CSV table of C-alpha atoms and ligand atoms in Angstrom, one decimal:
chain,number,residue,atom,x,y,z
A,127,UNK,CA,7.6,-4.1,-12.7
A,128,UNK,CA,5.4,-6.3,-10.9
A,129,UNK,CA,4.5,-9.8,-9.7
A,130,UNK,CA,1.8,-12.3,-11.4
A,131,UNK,CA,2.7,-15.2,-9.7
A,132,UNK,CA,1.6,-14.1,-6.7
A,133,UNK,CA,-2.1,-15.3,-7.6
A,134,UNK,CA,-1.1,-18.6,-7.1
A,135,UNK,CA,-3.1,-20.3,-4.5
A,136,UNK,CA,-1.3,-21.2,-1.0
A,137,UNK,CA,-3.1,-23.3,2.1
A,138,UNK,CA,-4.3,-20.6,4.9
A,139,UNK,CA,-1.3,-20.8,7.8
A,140,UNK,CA,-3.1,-22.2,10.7
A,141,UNK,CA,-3.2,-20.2,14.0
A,142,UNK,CA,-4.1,-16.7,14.7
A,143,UNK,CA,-8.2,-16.2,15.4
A,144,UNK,CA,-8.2,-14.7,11.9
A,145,UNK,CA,-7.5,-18.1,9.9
A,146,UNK,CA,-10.7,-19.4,9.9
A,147,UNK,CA,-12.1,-16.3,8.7
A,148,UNK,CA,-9.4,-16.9,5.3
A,149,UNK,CA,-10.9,-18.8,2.6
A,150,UNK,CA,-7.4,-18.6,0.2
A,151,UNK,CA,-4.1,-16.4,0.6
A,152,UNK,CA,-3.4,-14.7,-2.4
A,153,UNK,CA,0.6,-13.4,-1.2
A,154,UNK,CA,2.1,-15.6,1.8
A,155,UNK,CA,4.4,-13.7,4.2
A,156,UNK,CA,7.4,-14.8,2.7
A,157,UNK,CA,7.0,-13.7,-0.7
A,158,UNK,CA,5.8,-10.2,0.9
A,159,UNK,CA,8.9,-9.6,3.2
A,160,UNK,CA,10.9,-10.9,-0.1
A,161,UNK,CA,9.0,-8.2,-2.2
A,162,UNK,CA,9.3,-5.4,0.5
A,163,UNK,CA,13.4,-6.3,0.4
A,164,UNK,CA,13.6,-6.1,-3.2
A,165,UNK,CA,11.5,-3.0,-3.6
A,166,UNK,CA,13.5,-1.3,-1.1
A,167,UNK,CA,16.8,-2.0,-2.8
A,168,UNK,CA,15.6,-0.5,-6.2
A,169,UNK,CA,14.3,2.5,-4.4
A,170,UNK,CA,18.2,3.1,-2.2
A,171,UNK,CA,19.7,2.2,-5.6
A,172,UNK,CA,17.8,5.0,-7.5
A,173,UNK,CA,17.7,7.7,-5.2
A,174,UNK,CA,21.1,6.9,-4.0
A,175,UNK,CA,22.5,10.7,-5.2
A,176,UNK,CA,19.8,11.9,-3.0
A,177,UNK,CA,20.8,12.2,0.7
A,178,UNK,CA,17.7,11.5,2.2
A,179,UNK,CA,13.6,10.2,1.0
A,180,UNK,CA,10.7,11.6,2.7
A,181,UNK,CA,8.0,8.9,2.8
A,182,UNK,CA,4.4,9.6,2.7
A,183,UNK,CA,1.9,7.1,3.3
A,184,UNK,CA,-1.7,6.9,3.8
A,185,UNK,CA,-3.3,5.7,6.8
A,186,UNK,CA,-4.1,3.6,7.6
A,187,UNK,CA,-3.9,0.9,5.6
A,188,UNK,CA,-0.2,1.6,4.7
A,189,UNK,CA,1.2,1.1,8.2
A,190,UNK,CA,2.4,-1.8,8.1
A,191,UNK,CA,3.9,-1.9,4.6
A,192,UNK,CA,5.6,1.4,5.8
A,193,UNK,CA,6.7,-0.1,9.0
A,194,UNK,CA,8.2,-2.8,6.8
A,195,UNK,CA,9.9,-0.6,3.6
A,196,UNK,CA,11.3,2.2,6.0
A,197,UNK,CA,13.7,-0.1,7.2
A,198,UNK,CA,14.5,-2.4,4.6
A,199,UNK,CA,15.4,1.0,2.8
A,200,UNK,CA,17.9,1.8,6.3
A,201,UNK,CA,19.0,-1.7,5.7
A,202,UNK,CA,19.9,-0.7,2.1
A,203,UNK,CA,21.4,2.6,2.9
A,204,UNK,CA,19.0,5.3,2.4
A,205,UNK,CA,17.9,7.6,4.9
A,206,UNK,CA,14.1,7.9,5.1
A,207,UNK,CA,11.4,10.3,6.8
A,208,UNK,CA,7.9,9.0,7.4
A,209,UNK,CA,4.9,11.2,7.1
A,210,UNK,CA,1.3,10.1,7.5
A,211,UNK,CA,-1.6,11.5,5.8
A,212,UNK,CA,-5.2,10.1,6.5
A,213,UNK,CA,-8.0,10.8,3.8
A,214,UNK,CA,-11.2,9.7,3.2
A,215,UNK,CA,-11.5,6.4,2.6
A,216,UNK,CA,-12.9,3.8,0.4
A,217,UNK,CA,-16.5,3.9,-0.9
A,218,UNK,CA,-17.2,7.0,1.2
A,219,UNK,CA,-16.2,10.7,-0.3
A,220,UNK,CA,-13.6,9.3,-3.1
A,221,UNK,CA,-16.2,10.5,-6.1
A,222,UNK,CA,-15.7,10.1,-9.7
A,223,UNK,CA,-14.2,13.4,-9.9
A,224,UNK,CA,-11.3,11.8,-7.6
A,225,UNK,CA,-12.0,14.4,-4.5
A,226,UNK,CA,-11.5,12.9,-1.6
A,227,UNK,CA,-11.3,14.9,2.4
A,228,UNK,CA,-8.0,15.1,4.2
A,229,UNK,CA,-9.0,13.9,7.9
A,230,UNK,CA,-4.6,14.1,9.0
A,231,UNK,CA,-2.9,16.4,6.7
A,232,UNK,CA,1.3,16.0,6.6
A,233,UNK,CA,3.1,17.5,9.2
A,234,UNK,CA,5.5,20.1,7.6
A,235,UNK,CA,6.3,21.3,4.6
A,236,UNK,CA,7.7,19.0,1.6
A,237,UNK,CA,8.8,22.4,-0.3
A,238,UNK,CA,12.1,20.8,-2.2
A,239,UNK,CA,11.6,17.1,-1.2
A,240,UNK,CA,12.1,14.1,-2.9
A,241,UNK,CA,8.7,12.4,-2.0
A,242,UNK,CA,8.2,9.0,-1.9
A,243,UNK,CA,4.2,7.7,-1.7
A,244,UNK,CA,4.0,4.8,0.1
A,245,UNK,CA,0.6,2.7,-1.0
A,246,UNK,CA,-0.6,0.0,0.2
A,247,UNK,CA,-3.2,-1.0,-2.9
A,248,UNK,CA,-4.3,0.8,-5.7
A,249,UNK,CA,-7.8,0.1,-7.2
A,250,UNK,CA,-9.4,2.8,-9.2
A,251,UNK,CA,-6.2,5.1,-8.6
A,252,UNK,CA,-8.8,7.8,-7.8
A,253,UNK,CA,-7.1,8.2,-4.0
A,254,UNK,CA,-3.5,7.9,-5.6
A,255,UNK,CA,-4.3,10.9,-8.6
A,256,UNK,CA,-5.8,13.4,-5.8
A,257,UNK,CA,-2.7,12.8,-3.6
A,258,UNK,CA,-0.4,13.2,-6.4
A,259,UNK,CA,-1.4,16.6,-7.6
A,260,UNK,CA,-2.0,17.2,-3.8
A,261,UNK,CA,1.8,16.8,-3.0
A,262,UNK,CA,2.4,18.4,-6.9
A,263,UNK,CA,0.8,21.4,-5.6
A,264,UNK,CA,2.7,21.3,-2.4
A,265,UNK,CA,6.1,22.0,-4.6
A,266,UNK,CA,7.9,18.6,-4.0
A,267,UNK,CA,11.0,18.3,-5.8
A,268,UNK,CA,9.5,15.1,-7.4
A,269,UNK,CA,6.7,12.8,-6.3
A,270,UNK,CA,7.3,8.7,-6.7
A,271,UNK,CA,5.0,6.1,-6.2
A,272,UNK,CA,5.7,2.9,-4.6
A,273,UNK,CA,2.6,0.6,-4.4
A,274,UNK,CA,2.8,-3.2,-2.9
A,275,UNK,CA,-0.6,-3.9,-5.0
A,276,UNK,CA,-2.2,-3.2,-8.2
A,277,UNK,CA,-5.5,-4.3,-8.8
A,278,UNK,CA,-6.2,-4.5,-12.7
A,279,UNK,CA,-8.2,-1.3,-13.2
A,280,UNK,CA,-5.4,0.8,-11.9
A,281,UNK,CA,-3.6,-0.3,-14.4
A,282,UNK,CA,-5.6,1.7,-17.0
A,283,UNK,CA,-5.9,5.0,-14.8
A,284,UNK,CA,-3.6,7.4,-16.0
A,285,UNK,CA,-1.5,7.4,-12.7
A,286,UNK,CA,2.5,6.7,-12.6
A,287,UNK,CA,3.6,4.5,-10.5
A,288,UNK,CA,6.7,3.4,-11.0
A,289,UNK,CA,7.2,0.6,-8.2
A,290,UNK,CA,4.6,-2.4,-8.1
A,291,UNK,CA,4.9,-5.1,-5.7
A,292,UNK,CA,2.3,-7.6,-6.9
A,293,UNK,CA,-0.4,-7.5,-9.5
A,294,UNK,CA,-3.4,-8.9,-8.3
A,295,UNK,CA,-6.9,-10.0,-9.3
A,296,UNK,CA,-10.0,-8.1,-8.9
A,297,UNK,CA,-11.0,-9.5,-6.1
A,298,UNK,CA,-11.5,-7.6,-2.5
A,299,UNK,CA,-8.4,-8.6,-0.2
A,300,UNK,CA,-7.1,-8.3,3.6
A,301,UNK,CA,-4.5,-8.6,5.8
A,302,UNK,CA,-0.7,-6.9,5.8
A,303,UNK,CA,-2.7,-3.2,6.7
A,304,UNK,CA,-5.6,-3.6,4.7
A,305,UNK,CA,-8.6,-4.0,6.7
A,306,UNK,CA,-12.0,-4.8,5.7
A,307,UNK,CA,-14.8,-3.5,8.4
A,308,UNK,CA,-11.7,-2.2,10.6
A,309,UNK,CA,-10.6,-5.8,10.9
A,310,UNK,CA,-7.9,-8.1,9.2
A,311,UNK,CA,-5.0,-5.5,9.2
A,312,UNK,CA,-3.0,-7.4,11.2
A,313,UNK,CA,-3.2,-10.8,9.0
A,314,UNK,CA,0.7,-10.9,8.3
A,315,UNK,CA,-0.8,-12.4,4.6
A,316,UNK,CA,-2.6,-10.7,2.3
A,317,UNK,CA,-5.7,-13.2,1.8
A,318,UNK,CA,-9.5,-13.4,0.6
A,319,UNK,CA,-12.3,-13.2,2.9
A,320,UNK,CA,-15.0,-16.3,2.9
A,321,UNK,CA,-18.4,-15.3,1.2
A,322,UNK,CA,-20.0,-16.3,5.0
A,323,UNK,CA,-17.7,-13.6,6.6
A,324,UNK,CA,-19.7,-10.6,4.5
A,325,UNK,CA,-23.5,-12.4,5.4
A,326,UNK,CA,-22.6,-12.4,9.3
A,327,UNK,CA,-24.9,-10.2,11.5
B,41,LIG,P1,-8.6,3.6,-5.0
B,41,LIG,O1,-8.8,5.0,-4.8
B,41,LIG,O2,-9.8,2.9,-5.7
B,41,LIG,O3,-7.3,3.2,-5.8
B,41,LIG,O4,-8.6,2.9,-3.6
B,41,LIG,C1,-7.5,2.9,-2.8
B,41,LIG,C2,-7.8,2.6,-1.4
B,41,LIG,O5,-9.0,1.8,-1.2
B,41,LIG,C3,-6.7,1.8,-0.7
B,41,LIG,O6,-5.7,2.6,-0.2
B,41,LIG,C4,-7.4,1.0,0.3
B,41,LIG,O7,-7.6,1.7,1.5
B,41,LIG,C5,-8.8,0.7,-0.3
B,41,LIG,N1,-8.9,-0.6,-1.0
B,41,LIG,C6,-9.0,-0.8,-2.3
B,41,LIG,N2,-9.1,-2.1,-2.6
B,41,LIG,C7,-9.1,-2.7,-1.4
B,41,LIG,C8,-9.1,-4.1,-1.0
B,41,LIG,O8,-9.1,-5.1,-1.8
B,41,LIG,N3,-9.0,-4.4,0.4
B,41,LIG,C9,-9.0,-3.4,1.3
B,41,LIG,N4,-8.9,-2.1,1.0
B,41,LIG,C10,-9.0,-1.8,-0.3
Protein backbone atom coordinates (compact mmCIF):
# COMPACT_ATOMS: atom_id res chain seq x y z
CA UNK A 1 0.00 0.00 0.00
CA UNK A 2 1.48 3.10 -1.02
CA UNK A 3 1.02 6.57 -2.57
CA UNK A 4 1.74 7.61 -6.36
CA UNK A 5 0.22 10.69 -6.35
CA UNK A 6 2.52 12.11 -4.26
CA UNK A 7 4.87 12.91 -7.35
CA UNK A 8 2.73 15.49 -8.26
CA UNK A 9 4.45 18.75 -8.44
CA UNK A 10 3.57 21.47 -5.73
CA UNK A 11 5.09 25.38 -5.58
CA UNK A 12 8.05 25.47 -2.89
CA UNK A 13 6.29 27.17 0.43
CA UNK A 14 8.01 30.35 0.79
CA UNK A 15 9.95 31.15 4.04
CA UNK A 16 12.45 29.33 5.92
CA UNK A 17 16.32 29.99 4.61
CA UNK A 18 15.99 26.52 2.99
CA UNK A 19 13.31 27.55 0.25
CA UNK A 20 15.47 28.90 -2.12
CA UNK A 21 17.66 26.02 -1.92
CA UNK A 22 14.17 23.77 -3.22
CA UNK A 23 13.81 23.55 -6.79
CA UNK A 24 10.24 21.29 -6.54
CA UNK A 25 8.49 19.53 -3.50
CA UNK A 26 7.77 16.22 -4.23
CA UNK A 27 5.25 15.47 -0.73
CA UNK A 28 3.89 18.93 0.90
CA UNK A 29 3.45 18.88 4.73
CA UNK A 30 0.04 18.18 4.63
CA UNK A 31 -0.14 15.12 2.76
CA UNK A 32 2.85 13.85 5.09
CA UNK A 33 1.17 14.55 8.49
CA UNK A 34 -2.14 12.95 6.56
CA UNK A 35 0.06 9.83 5.64
CA UNK A 36 1.79 9.66 9.14
CA UNK A 37 -2.06 9.66 10.65
CA UNK A 38 -3.23 7.03 8.45
CA UNK A 39 -0.20 4.75 8.75
CA UNK A 40 -0.40 4.98 12.38
CA UNK A 41 -4.04 3.92 12.53
CA UNK A 42 -3.32 0.65 10.40
CA UNK A 43 -0.41 -0.15 12.61
CA UNK A 44 -2.85 0.43 16.35
CA UNK A 45 -5.50 -1.50 14.34
CA UNK A 46 -3.17 -4.53 13.57
CA UNK A 47 -1.29 -4.84 16.53
CA UNK A 48 -4.14 -3.92 18.60
CA UNK A 49 -4.05 -7.74 20.62
CA UNK A 50 -0.60 -6.73 21.32
CA UNK A 51 -0.23 -4.59 24.57
CA UNK A 52 2.52 -2.62 23.54
CA UNK A 53 5.14 -1.90 19.96
CA UNK A 54 8.70 -1.35 20.47
CA UNK A 55 9.82 1.07 17.73
CA UNK A 56 13.17 1.00 16.21
CA UNK A 57 14.40 3.54 14.03
CA UNK A 58 17.51 4.51 12.37
CA UNK A 59 19.21 7.63 12.97
CA UNK A 60 19.22 9.77 11.97
CA UNK A 61 17.35 10.36 9.29
CA UNK A 62 14.19 8.74 11.01
CA UNK A 63 13.83 11.22 13.75
CA UNK A 64 11.50 13.19 12.73
CA UNK A 65 9.16 10.61 11.06
CA UNK A 66 9.50 8.80 14.57
CA UNK A 67 8.80 11.92 16.40
CA UNK A 68 5.73 12.14 14.22
CA UNK A 69 4.35 8.18 14.16
CA UNK A 70 5.03 7.57 17.93
CA UNK A 71 2.38 9.69 18.77
CA UNK A 72 -0.06 9.52 16.16
CA UNK A 73 0.11 5.71 17.21
CA UNK A 74 -0.69 7.11 21.25
CA UNK A 75 -3.26 9.16 19.54
CA UNK A 76 -4.64 5.78 18.05
CA UNK A 77 -4.28 3.83 21.14
CA UNK A 78 -1.17 1.80 21.06
CA UNK A 79 1.47 2.06 23.42
CA UNK A 80 4.86 2.50 21.81
CA UNK A 81 8.70 2.29 22.92
CA UNK A 82 11.27 4.09 20.80
CA UNK A 83 14.69 2.70 20.29
CA UNK A 84 17.46 4.22 18.14
CA UNK A 85 20.00 2.56 16.28
CA UNK A 86 22.75 4.51 14.23
CA UNK A 87 24.58 2.59 11.31
CA UNK A 88 26.64 3.44 8.77
CA UNK A 89 25.34 5.40 6.40
CA UNK A 90 24.73 6.06 2.77
CA UNK A 91 27.46 5.54 0.21
CA UNK A 92 30.01 4.85 2.91
CA UNK A 93 30.32 1.00 4.33
CA UNK A 94 26.77 -0.26 3.04
CA UNK A 95 28.57 -2.77 0.39
CA UNK A 96 26.94 -4.93 -2.09
CA UNK A 97 27.03 -7.74 0.31
CA UNK A 98 24.58 -5.36 2.46
CA UNK A 99 27.22 -5.11 5.60
CA UNK A 100 26.91 -2.09 7.00
CA UNK A 101 28.76 -0.85 10.95
CA UNK A 102 26.62 -0.29 13.87
CA UNK A 103 28.03 3.22 15.22
CA UNK A 104 24.62 3.19 18.36
CA UNK A 105 23.56 -0.23 18.92
CA UNK A 106 19.75 -0.65 20.73
CA UNK A 107 19.64 -0.14 24.21
CA UNK A 108 18.21 -3.47 25.68
CA UNK A 109 17.19 -6.52 24.73
CA UNK A 110 14.20 -7.04 22.14
CA UNK A 111 14.10 -10.95 23.23
CA UNK A 112 10.07 -11.48 22.78
CA UNK A 113 9.23 -8.12 21.22
CA UNK A 114 6.94 -7.22 18.72
CA UNK A 115 9.38 -4.83 16.74
CA UNK A 116 8.31 -2.26 14.68
CA UNK A 117 11.24 -0.58 12.11
CA UNK A 118 10.65 2.73 11.63
CA UNK A 119 12.40 3.97 8.10
CA UNK A 120 12.55 6.90 6.80
CA UNK A 121 13.49 5.88 2.91
CA UNK A 122 14.28 2.86 1.41
CA UNK A 123 16.53 2.85 -1.77
CA UNK A 124 18.51 -0.27 -2.49
CA UNK A 125 16.97 -1.94 0.77
CA UNK A 126 20.59 -2.95 1.49
CA UNK A 127 20.45 -0.97 5.13
CA UNK A 128 16.81 -2.31 5.66
CA UNK A 129 17.90 -6.40 4.80
CA UNK A 130 21.09 -6.07 7.31
CA UNK A 131 18.86 -4.64 10.07
CA UNK A 132 16.16 -7.13 9.53
CA UNK A 133 18.18 -10.32 10.07
CA UNK A 134 20.04 -7.98 12.67
CA UNK A 135 16.93 -7.72 14.91
CA UNK A 136 15.93 -11.62 13.40
CA UNK A 137 19.06 -12.67 15.10
CA UNK A 138 18.27 -10.73 18.20
CA UNK A 139 15.05 -13.24 18.74
CA UNK A 140 12.20 -10.57 18.28
CA UNK A 141 8.94 -12.05 18.40
CA UNK A 142 8.36 -10.60 14.83
CA UNK A 143 10.03 -7.75 12.94
CA UNK A 144 7.61 -5.16 10.81
CA UNK A 145 8.56 -2.65 8.61
CA UNK A 146 7.09 0.64 8.29
CA UNK A 147 8.74 2.90 5.60
CA UNK A 148 7.33 6.64 4.79
CA UNK A 149 9.37 6.26 1.20
CA UNK A 150 10.06 3.77 -1.40
CA UNK A 151 12.23 4.63 -4.07
CA UNK A 152 11.66 2.19 -7.12
CA UNK A 153 14.58 -0.14 -6.72
CA UNK A 154 13.46 -1.24 -3.34
CA UNK A 155 10.75 -2.31 -4.78
CA UNK A 156 12.56 -5.27 -6.45
CA UNK A 157 14.90 -6.17 -3.32
CA UNK A 158 13.63 -8.99 -1.63
CA UNK A 159 12.84 -7.11 1.58
CA UNK A 160 9.09 -7.08 3.31
CA UNK A 161 7.88 -4.17 4.16
CA UNK A 162 4.59 -4.13 4.74
CA UNK A 163 3.71 -0.34 5.44
CA UNK A 164 4.69 2.28 2.53
CA UNK A 165 3.90 5.77 2.90
CA UNK A 166 4.68 7.17 -0.57
CA UNK A 167 6.24 5.73 -3.65
CA UNK A 168 8.57 7.97 -5.10
CA UNK A 169 10.77 8.59 -8.11
CA UNK A 170 14.36 7.92 -8.40
CA UNK A 171 15.46 10.94 -7.75
CA UNK A 172 17.75 12.09 -4.51
CA UNK A 173 15.37 13.94 -1.94
CA UNK A 174 15.49 16.15 1.42
CA UNK A 175 13.71 17.41 4.05
CA UNK A 176 11.20 15.70 6.89
CA UNK A 177 14.81 13.94 8.48
CA UNK A 178 16.54 13.28 5.46
CA UNK A 179 19.47 15.33 5.04
CA UNK A 180 21.79 15.75 2.23
CA UNK A 181 25.53 16.93 3.34
CA UNK A 182 24.08 17.14 7.08
CA UNK A 183 21.66 19.76 5.96
CA UNK A 184 17.85 19.90 4.89
CA UNK A 185 16.51 17.63 7.74
CA UNK A 186 14.56 20.09 9.09
CA UNK A 187 12.62 21.01 5.73
CA UNK A 188 9.03 20.14 7.13
CA UNK A 189 8.63 18.85 3.08
CA UNK A 190 10.23 16.32 1.50
CA UNK A 191 11.65 18.25 -1.70
CA UNK A 192 14.45 18.11 -4.57
CA UNK A 193 17.56 19.88 -4.36
CA UNK A 194 18.54 22.53 -7.32
CA UNK A 195 21.28 21.17 -9.63
CA UNK A 196 23.35 24.64 -8.37
CA UNK A 197 22.99 23.50 -4.71
CA UNK A 198 25.42 20.14 -5.59
CA UNK A 199 28.14 22.58 -7.80
CA UNK A 200 28.47 25.15 -4.74
CA UNK A 201 32.02 25.30 -3.26
P1 LIG B 1 19.40 1.90 1.17
O1 LIG B 1 20.24 1.02 2.02
O2 LIG B 1 19.97 2.10 -0.20
O3 LIG B 1 17.95 1.47 1.12
O4 LIG B 1 19.48 3.36 1.78
C1 LIG B 1 18.79 3.74 2.89
C2 LIG B 1 19.39 4.98 3.52
O5 LIG B 1 20.06 5.83 2.57
C3 LIG B 1 18.26 5.83 4.08
O6 LIG B 1 17.93 5.44 5.39
C4 LIG B 1 18.83 7.23 3.97
O7 LIG B 1 19.59 7.53 5.10
C5 LIG B 1 19.73 7.18 2.75
N1 LIG B 1 19.05 7.69 1.55
C6 LIG B 1 18.62 6.96 0.48
N2 LIG B 1 18.04 7.75 -0.44
C7 LIG B 1 18.10 9.01 0.05
C8 LIG B 1 17.63 10.30 -0.44
O8 LIG B 1 17.03 10.45 -1.53
N3 LIG B 1 17.87 11.37 0.37
C9 LIG B 1 18.52 11.28 1.56
N4 LIG B 1 18.96 10.10 2.06
C10 LIG B 1 18.74 8.98 1.31
Amino acid sequence: MSDMQAVEEQAVPAGGWYAEDIERVVVSERRLAEKVDELAAQVARDFAEHESVLLVGVLKGAFVFMADFARALGRHGRHAEIEFMAISSYGQAVTSSGVVRILKDLDRDIGGRHVVVVEDIVDSGLTLSWLLRYLGSRSAASVTVVALLRKPEAATVEVDVRYVGFDIPNEFVVGYGLDYAERYREVPYIGVLKPSVYTRS
